[in-house]
PDB file of C-alpha atoms and ligand atoms in Angstrom:
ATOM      1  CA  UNK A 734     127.964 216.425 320.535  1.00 79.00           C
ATOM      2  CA  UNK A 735     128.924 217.591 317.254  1.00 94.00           C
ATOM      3  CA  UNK A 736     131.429 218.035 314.975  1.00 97.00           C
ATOM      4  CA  UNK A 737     132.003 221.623 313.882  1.00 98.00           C
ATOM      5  CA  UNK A 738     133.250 223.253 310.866  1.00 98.00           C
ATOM      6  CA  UNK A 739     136.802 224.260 310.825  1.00 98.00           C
ATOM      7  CA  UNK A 740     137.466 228.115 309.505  1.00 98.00           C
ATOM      8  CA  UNK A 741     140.325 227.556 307.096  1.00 98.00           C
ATOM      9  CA  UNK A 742     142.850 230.867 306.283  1.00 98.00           C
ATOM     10  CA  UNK A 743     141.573 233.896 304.846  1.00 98.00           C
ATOM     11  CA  UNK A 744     138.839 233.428 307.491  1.00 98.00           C
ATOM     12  CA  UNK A 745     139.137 237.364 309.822  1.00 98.00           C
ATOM     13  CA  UNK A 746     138.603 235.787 313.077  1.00 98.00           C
ATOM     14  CA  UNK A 747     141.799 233.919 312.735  1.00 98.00           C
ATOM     15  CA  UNK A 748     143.981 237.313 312.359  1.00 98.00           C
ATOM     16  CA  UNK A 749     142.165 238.379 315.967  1.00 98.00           C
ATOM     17  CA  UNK A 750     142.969 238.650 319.352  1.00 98.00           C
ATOM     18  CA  UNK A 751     140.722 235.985 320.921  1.00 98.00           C
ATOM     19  CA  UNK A 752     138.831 237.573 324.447  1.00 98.00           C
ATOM     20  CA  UNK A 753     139.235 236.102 327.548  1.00 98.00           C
ATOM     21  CA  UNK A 754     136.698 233.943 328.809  1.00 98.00           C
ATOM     22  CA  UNK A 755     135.187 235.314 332.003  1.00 97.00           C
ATOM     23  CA  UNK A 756     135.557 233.226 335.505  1.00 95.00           C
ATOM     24  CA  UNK A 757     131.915 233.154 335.776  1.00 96.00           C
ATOM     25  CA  UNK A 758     131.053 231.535 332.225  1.00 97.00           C
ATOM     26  CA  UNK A 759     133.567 228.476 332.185  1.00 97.00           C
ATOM     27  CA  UNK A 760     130.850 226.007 333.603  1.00 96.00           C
ATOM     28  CA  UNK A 761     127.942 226.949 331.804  1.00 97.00           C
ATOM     29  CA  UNK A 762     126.211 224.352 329.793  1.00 97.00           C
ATOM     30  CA  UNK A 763     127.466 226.107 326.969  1.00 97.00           C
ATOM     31  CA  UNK A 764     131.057 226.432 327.275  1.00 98.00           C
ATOM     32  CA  UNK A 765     130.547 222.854 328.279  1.00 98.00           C
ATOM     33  CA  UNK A 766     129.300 221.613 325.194  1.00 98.00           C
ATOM     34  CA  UNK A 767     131.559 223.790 322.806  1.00 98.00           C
ATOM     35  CA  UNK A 768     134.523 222.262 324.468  1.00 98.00           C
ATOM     36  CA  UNK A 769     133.091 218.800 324.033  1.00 98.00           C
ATOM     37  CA  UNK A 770     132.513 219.771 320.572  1.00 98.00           C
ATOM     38  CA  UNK A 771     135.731 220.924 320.442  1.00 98.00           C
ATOM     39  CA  UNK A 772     137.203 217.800 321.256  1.00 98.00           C
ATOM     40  CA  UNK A 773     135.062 215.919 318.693  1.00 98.00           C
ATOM     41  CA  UNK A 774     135.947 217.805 316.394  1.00 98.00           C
ATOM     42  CA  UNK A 775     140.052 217.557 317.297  1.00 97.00           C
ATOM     43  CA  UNK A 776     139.080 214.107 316.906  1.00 95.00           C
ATOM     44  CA  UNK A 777     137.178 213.763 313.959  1.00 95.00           C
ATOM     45  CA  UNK A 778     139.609 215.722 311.555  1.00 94.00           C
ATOM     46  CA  UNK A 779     142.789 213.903 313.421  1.00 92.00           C
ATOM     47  CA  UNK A 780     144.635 217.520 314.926  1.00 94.00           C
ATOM     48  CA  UNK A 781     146.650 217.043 317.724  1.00 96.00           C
ATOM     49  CA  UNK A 782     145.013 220.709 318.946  1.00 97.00           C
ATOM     50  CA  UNK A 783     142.592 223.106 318.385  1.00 98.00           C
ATOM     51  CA  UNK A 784     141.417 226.355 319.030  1.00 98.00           C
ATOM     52  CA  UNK A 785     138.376 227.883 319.431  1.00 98.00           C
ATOM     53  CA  UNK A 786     138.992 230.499 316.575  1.00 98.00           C
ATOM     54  CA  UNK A 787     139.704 227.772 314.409  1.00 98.00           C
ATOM     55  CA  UNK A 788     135.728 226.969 314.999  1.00 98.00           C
ATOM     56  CA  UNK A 789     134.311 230.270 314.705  1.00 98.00           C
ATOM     57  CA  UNK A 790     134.667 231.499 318.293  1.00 98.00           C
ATOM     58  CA  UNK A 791     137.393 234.469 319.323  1.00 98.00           C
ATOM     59  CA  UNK A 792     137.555 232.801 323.045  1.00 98.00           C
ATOM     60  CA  UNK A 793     141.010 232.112 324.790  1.00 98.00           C
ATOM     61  CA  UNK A 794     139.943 228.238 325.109  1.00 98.00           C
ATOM     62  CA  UNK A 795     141.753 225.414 323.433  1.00 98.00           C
ATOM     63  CA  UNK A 796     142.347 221.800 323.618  1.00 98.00           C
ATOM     64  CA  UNK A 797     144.776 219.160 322.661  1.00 98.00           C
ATOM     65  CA  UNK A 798     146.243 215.595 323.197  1.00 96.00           C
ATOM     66  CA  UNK A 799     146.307 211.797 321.312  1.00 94.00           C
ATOM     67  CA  UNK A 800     147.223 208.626 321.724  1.00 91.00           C
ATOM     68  CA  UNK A 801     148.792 207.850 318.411  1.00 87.00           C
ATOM     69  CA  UNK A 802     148.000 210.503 315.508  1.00 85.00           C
ATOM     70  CA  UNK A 803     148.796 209.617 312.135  1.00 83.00           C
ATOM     71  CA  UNK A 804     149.805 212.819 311.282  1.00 83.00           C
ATOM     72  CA  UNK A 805     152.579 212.851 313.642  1.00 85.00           C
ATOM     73  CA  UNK A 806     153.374 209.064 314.075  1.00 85.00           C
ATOM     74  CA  UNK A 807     156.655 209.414 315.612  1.00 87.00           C
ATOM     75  CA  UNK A 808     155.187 211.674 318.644  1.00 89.00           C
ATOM     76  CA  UNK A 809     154.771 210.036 322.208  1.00 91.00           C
ATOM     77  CA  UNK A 810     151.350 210.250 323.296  1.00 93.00           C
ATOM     78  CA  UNK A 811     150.066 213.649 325.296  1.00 95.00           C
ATOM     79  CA  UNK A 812     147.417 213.630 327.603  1.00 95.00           C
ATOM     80  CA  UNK A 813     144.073 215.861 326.701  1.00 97.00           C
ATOM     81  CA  UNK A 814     144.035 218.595 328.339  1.00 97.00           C
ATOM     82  CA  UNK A 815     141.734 221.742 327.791  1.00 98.00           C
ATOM     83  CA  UNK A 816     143.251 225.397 328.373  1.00 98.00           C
ATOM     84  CA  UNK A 817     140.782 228.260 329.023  1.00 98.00           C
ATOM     85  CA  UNK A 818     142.518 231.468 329.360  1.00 98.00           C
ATOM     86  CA  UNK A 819     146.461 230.305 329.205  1.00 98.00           C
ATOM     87  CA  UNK A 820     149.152 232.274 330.082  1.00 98.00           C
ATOM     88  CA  UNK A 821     153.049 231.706 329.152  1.00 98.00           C
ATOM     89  CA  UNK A 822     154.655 232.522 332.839  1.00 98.00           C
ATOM     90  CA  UNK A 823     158.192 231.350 331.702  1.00 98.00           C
ATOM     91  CA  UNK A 824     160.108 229.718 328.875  1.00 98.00           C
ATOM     92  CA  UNK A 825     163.072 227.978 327.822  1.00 98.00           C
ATOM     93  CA  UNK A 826     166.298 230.355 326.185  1.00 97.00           C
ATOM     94  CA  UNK A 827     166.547 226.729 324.269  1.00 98.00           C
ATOM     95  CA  UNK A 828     164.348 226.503 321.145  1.00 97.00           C
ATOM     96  CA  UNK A 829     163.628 223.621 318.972  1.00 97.00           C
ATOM     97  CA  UNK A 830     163.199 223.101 315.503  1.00 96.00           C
ATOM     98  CA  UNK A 831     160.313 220.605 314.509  1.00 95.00           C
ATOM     99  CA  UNK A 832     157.294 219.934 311.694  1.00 94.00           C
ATOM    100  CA  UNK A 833     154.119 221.410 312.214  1.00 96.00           C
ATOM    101  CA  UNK A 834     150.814 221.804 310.175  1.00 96.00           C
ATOM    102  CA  UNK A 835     147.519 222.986 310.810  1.00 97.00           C
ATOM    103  CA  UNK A 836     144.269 222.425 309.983  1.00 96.00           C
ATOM    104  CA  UNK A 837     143.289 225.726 309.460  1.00 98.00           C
ATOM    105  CA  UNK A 838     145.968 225.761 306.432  1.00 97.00           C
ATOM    106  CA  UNK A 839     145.600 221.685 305.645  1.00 94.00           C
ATOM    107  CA  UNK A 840     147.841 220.120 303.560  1.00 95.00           C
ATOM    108  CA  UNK A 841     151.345 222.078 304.502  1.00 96.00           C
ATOM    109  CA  UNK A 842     154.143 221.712 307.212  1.00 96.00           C
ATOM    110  CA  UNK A 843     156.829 223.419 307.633  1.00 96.00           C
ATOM    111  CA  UNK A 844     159.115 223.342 310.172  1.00 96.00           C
ATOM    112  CA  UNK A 845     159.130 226.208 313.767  1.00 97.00           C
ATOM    113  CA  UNK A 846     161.568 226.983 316.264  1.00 97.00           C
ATOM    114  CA  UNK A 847     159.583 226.585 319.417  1.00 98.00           C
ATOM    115  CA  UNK A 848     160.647 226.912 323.047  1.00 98.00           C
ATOM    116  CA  UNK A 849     161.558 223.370 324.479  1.00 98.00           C
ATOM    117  CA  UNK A 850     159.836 224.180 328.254  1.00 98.00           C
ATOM    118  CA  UNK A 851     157.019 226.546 329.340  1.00 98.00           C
ATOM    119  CA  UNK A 852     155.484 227.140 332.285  1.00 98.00           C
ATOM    120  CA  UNK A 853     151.844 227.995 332.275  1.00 98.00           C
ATOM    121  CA  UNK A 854     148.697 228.862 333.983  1.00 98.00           C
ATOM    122  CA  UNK A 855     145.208 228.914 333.318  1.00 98.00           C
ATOM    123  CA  UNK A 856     141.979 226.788 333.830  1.00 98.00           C
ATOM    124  CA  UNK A 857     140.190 223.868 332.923  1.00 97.00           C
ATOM    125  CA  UNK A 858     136.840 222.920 331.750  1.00 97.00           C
ATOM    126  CA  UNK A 859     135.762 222.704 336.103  1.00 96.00           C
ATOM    127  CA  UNK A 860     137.147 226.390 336.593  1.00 96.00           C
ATOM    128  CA  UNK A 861     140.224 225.232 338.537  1.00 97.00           C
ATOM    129  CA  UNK A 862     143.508 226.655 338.066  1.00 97.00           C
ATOM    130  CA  UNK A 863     146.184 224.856 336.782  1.00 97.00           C
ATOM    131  CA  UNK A 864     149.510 225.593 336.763  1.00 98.00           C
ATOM    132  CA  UNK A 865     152.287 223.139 334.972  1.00 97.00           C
ATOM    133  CA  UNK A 866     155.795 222.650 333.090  1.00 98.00           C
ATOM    134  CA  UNK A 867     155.455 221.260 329.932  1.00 98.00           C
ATOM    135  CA  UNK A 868     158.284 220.503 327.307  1.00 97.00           C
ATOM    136  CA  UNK A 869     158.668 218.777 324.404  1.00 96.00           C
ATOM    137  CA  UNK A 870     156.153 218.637 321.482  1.00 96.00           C
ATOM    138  CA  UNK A 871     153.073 219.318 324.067  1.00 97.00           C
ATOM    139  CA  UNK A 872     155.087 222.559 324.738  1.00 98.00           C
ATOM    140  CA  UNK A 873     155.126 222.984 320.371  1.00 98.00           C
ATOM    141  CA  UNK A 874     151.437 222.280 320.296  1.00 97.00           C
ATOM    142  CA  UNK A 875     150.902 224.619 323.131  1.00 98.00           C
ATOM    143  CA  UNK A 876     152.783 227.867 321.416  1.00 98.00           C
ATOM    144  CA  UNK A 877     151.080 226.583 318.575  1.00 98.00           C
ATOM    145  CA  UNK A 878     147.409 227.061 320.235  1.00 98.00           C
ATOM    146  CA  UNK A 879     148.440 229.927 321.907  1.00 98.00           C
ATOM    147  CA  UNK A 880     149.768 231.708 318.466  1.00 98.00           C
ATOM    148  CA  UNK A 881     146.074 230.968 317.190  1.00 98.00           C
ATOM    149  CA  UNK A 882     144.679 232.589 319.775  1.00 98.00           C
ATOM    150  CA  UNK A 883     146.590 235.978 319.390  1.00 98.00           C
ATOM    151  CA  UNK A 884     145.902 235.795 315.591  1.00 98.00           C
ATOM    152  CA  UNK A 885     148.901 234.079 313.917  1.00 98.00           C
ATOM    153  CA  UNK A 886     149.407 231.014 311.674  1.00 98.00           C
ATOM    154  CA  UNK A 887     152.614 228.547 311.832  1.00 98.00           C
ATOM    155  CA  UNK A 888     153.650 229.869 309.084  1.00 97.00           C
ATOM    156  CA  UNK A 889     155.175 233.162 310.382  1.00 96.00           C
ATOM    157  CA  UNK A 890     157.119 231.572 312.823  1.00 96.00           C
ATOM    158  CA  UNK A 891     159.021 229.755 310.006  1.00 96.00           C
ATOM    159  CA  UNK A 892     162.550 230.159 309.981  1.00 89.00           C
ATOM    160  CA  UNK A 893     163.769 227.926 307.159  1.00 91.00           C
ATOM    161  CA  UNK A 894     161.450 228.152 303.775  1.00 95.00           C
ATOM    162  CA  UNK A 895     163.415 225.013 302.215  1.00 94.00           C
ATOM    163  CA  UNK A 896     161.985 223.042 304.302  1.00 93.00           C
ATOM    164  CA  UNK A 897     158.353 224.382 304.195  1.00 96.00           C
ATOM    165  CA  UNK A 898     155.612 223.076 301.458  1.00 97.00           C
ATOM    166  CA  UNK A 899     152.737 220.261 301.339  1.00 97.00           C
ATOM    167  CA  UNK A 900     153.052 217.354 303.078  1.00 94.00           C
ATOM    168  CA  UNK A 901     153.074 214.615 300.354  1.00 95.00           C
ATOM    169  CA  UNK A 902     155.974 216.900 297.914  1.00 96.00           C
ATOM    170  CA  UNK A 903     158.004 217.250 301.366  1.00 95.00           C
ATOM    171  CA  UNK A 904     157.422 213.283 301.586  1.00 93.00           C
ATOM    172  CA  UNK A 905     158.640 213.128 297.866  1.00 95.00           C
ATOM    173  CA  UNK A 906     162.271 214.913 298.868  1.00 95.00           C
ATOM    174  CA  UNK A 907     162.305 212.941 302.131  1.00 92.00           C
ATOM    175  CA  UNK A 908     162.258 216.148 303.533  1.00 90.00           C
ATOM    176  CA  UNK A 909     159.842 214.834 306.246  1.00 86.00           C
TER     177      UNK A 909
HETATM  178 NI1   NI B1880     146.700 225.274 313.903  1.00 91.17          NI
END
C-alpha cells in the first residue's frame, strides 16, 4: 500500500466529469489496490473522504469514514465505506448548514448548505450493490465526494462568505 499524492486546485482533472467505472473492472487487482491506497491515503493526511480525482484518477470511486478526526472533533464517528459509481436516488427538501474543508484546497472551511438525508445506490469494493439512507454529516461528506466527482470544489456551494476563510483566522473570530 501506498500513500498517494493529493492534486491540490488548479489541478484540470478536478474541474472534470469523473467516468464511470465499468461492472467488469471493480475487482481487478488494480482497482483493488487504488482503493486501498485510497484509504491510506484518507488516512495518512487525516480527510474524512476522498476521491479518486483528488489522486489523479477521473473514476466515479470514493471513500470515506473515521473514528475520531481531529479536523472535525465534534463529529460522531462514520463507518468506512467505499462508493464506486454512486448515484443520488432521493434527497431531503431540508438542507443544513455546516463547516467543511478539503484537502484539495487545505487550509480553508467555509460553511455549505447540504441536504440532511439521501438515498443512494452504487457498489462496493466486492461489486455488490448497495443501496442506503444516509443523513447527517455522512450525507455532507457524501455530496461533498460526489461534487468532486462531477468537477466542483466546496467552495461554490457556499452560501454565506462571512463565514468562509482559513481555518486558524476563523478560529481567531470564534467563527468555528
Ligand atoms: Ni474535498
Amino acid at each position: 500500500m501506498s500513500v498517494l499524492t493529493i492534486c491540490r486546485a488548479g489541478d484540470p482533472i478536478l474541474r472534470q466529469n469523473s467516468q464511470v467505472v465499468p461492472e467488469n473492472e471493480i475487482k481487478t487487482a488494480e482497482m483493488q489496490t487504488l482503493i486501498k491506497d485510497m484509504i491510506e491515503t484518507m488516512h495518512h493526511t487525516q480527510g474524512v473522504g476522498l476521491a479518486a480525482p483528488q489522486v489523479g484518477v477521473s473514476q466515479r470511486i470514493f471513500v470515506y469514514g473515521f473514528e475520531q478526526n481531529a479536523r472535525y472533533p465534534k463529529e460522531k464517528a462514520v463507518p468506512l465505506t467505499i462508493w464506486i459509481n454512486p448515484e443520488i436516488i432521493h434527497h431531503s427538501k431540508e438542507t443544513q448548514e455546516g463547516y467543511e474543508g478539503c484537502l484539495s484546497v487545505a487550509g480553508l472551511r467555509g460553511e455549505v448548505p447540504r441536504f440532511q438525508s439521501l438515498e443512494i445506490v452504487g457498489f462496493n469494493q466486492l461489486g455488490e450493490k448497495l443501496h442506503r439512507i444516509i443523513k447527517g454529516f455522512e450525507a455532507r461528506i457524501f455530496q461533498h465526494e460526489m461534487d468532486h466527482l462531477n468537477g466542483y470544489f466546496f467552495i461554490e456551494r457556499i452560501s454565506n462568505f462571512d463565514h468562509f476563510g482559513f481555518t486558524e483566522v476563523l478560529s481567531e473570530n470564534k467563527l468555528i
